[in-house]
CSV table of C-alpha atoms in Angstrom, one decimal:
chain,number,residue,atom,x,y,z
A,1,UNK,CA,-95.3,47.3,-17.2
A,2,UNK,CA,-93.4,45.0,-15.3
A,3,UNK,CA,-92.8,45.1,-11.0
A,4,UNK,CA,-89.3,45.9,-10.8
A,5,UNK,CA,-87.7,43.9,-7.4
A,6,UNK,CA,-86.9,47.3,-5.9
A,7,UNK,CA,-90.3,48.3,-5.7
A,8,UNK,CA,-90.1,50.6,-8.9
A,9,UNK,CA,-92.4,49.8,-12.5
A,10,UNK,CA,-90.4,48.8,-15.8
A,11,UNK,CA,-91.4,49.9,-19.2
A,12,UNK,CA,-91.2,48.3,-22.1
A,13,UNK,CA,-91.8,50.8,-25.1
A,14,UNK,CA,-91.5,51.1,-28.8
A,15,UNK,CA,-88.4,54.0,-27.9
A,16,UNK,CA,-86.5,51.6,-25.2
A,17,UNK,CA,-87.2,50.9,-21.3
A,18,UNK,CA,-88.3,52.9,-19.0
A,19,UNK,CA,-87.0,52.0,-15.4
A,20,UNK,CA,-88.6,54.1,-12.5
A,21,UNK,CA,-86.0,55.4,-9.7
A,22,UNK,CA,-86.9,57.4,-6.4
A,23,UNK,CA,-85.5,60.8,-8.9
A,24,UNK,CA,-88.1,59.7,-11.9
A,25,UNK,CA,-86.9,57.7,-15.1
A,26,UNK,CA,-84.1,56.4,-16.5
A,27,UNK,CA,-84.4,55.1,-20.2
A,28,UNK,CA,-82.7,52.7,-22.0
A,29,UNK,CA,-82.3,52.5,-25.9
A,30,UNK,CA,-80.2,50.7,-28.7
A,31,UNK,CA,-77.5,53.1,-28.2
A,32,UNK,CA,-77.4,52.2,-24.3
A,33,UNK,CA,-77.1,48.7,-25.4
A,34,UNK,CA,-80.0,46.6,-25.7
A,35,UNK,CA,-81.0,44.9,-28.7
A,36,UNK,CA,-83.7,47.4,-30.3
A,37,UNK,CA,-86.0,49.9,-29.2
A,38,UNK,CA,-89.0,48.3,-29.9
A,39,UNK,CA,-89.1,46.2,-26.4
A,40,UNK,CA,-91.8,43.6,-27.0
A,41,UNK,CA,-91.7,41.7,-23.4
A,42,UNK,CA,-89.8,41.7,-20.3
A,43,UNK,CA,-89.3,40.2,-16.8
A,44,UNK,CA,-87.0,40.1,-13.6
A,45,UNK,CA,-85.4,36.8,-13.4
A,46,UNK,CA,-84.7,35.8,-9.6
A,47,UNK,CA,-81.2,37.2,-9.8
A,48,UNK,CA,-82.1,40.4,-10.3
A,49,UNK,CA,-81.1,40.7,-14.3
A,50,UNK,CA,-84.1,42.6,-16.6
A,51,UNK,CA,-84.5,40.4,-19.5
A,52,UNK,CA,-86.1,42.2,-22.7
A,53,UNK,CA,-87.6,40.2,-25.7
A,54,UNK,CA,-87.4,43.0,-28.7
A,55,UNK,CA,-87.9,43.2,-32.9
A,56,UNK,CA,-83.8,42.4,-32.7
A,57,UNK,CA,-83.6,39.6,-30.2
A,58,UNK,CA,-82.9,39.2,-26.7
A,59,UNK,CA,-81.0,41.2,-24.0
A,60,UNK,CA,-80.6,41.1,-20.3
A,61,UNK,CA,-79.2,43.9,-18.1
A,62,UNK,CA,-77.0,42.5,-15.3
A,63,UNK,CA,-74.4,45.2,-13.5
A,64,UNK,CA,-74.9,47.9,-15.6
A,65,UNK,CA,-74.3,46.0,-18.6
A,66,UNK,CA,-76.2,44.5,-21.3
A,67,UNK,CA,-75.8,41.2,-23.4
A,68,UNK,CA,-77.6,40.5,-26.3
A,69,UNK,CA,-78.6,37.5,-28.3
A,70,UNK,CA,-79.4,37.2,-31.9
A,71,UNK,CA,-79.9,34.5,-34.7
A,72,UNK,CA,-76.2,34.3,-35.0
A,73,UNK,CA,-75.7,33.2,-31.5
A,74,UNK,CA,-78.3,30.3,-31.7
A,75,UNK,CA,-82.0,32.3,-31.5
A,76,UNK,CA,-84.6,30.9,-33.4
A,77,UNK,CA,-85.5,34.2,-34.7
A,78,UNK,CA,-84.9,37.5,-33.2
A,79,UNK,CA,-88.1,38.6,-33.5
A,80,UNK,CA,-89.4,38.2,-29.9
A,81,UNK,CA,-92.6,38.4,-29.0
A,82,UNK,CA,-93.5,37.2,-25.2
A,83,UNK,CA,-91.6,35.8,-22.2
A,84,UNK,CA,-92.1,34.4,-18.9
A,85,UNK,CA,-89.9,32.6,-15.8
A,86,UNK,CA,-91.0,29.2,-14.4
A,87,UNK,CA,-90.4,27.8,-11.0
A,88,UNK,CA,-87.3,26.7,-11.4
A,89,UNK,CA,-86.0,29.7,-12.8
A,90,UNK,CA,-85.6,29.1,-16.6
A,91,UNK,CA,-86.3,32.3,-18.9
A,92,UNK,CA,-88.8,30.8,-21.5
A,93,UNK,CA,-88.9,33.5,-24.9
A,94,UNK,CA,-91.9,32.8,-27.9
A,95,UNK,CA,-90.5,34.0,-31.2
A,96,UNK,CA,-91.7,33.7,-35.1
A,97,UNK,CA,-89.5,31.0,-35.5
A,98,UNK,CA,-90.1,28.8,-32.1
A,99,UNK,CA,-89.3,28.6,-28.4
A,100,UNK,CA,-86.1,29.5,-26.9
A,101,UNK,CA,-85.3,29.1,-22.8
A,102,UNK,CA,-82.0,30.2,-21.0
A,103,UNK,CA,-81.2,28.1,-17.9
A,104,UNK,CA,-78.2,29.7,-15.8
A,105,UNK,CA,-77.7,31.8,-18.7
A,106,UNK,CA,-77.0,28.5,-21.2
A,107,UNK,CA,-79.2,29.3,-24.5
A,108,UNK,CA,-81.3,26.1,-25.5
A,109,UNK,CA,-83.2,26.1,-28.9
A,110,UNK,CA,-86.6,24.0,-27.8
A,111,UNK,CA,-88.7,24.3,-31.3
A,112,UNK,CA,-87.5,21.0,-32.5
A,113,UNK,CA,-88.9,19.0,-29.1
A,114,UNK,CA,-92.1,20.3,-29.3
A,115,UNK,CA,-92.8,18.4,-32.7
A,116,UNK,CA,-93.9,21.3,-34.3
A,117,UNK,CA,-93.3,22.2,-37.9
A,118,UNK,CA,-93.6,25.8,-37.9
A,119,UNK,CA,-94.1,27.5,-34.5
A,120,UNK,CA,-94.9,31.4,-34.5
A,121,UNK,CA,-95.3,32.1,-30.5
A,122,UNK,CA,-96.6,35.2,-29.6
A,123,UNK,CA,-97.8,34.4,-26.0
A,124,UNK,CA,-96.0,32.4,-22.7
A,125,UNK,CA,-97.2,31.9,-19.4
A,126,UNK,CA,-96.2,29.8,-16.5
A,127,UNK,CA,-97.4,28.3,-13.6
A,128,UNK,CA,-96.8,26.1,-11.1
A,129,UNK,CA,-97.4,23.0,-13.2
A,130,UNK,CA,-96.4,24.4,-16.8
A,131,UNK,CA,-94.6,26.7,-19.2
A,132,UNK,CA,-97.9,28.0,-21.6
A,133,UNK,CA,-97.4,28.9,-25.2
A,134,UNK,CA,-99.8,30.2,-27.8
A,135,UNK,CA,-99.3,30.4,-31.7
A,136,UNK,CA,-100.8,32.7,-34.3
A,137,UNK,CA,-102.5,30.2,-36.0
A,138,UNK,CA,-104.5,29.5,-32.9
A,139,UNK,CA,-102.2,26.2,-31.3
A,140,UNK,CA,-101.4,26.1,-27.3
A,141,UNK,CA,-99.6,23.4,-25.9
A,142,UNK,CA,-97.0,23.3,-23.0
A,143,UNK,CA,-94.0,22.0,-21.3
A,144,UNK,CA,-94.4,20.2,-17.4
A,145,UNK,CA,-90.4,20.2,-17.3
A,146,UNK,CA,-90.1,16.9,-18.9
A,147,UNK,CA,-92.2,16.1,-21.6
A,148,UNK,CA,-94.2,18.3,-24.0
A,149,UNK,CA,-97.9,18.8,-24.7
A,150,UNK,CA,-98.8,19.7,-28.3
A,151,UNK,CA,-102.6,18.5,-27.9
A,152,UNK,CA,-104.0,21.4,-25.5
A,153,UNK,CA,-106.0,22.9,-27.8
A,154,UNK,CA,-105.1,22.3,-31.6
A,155,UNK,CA,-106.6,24.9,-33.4
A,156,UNK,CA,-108.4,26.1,-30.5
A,157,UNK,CA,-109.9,29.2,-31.6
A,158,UNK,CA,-108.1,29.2,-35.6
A,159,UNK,CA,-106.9,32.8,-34.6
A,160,UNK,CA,-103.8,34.1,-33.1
A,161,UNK,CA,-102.8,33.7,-29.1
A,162,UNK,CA,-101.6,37.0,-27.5
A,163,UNK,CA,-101.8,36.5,-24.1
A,164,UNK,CA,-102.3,33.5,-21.5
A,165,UNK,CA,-103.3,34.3,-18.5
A,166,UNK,CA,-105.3,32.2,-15.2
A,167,UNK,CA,-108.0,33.3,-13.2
């Protein structure tokens, strides 16, 4: 689940998203407008606007209204798997085909600066110091805001990242 700003919980399902009101639910599916039903990931960014990583691509709810992204409009690949906001406010997306960050809402492909060949991200995290991501065949490496780091861990564990997380 994810801490709405109003107080409420967010849902991300395999049916839509579930978004908690003082009356009880209000859901959210394909034919409301977001990409796909199956709602991988999702976060508030500090606007207010509920971004949703899904099996289709990317949407964001601002006003009501929902825009989506897909392949055709520049995504790696719309099949999106984990998501996170750093400090200054860029949305960072992991996705079977690479890394893909919106900064006031201008869509930037990052797969080719990382160095990578072939990047299948299934996990992000940020901190203060760093955007985290993890790959299924068992790569982390990050990005400080200017310069990537592809030598965390290569090969760390040989199996898939799913989640990042500190202590």
């Amino acid at each position: 689940f994810v801490n709405a700003p109003s107080g409420g919980i967010t849902l991300n399902t395999l049916n839509g998203i579930l978004f908690s009101s003082g009356d009880g639910w209000t859901v959210q599916t394909r034919s409301d407008g977001i990409s796909s039903n199956d709602v991988r990931c999702g976060l508030y960014d500090n606007r207010g606007r509920y971004w949703a990583g899904t099996s289709a691509g990317i949407c964001f709810l601002e006003n009501g209204r929902w825009t989506r992204y897909r392949e055709h409009q520049g995504l790696p690949s719309e099949d999106v798997w984990a998501c996170a906001m750093d400090q200054s406010g860029t949305v960072w997306f992991g996705t079977t085909g690479g890394i893909v960050s919106f900064n006031n809402m201008e869509m930037m492909d990052r797969t080719v600066e990382t160095g990578l060949d072939s990047v299948d991200v299934r996990a992000v995290y940020a901190d203060s110091r760093a955007v985290y991501f993890g790959t299924t065949d068992g790569r982390l490496f990050s990005y400080d805001g200017k310069s990537w780091n592809t030598n965390l861990a290569r090969s760390l564990t040989k199996r898939a990242i799913y989640a990042i997380a500190t202590d």
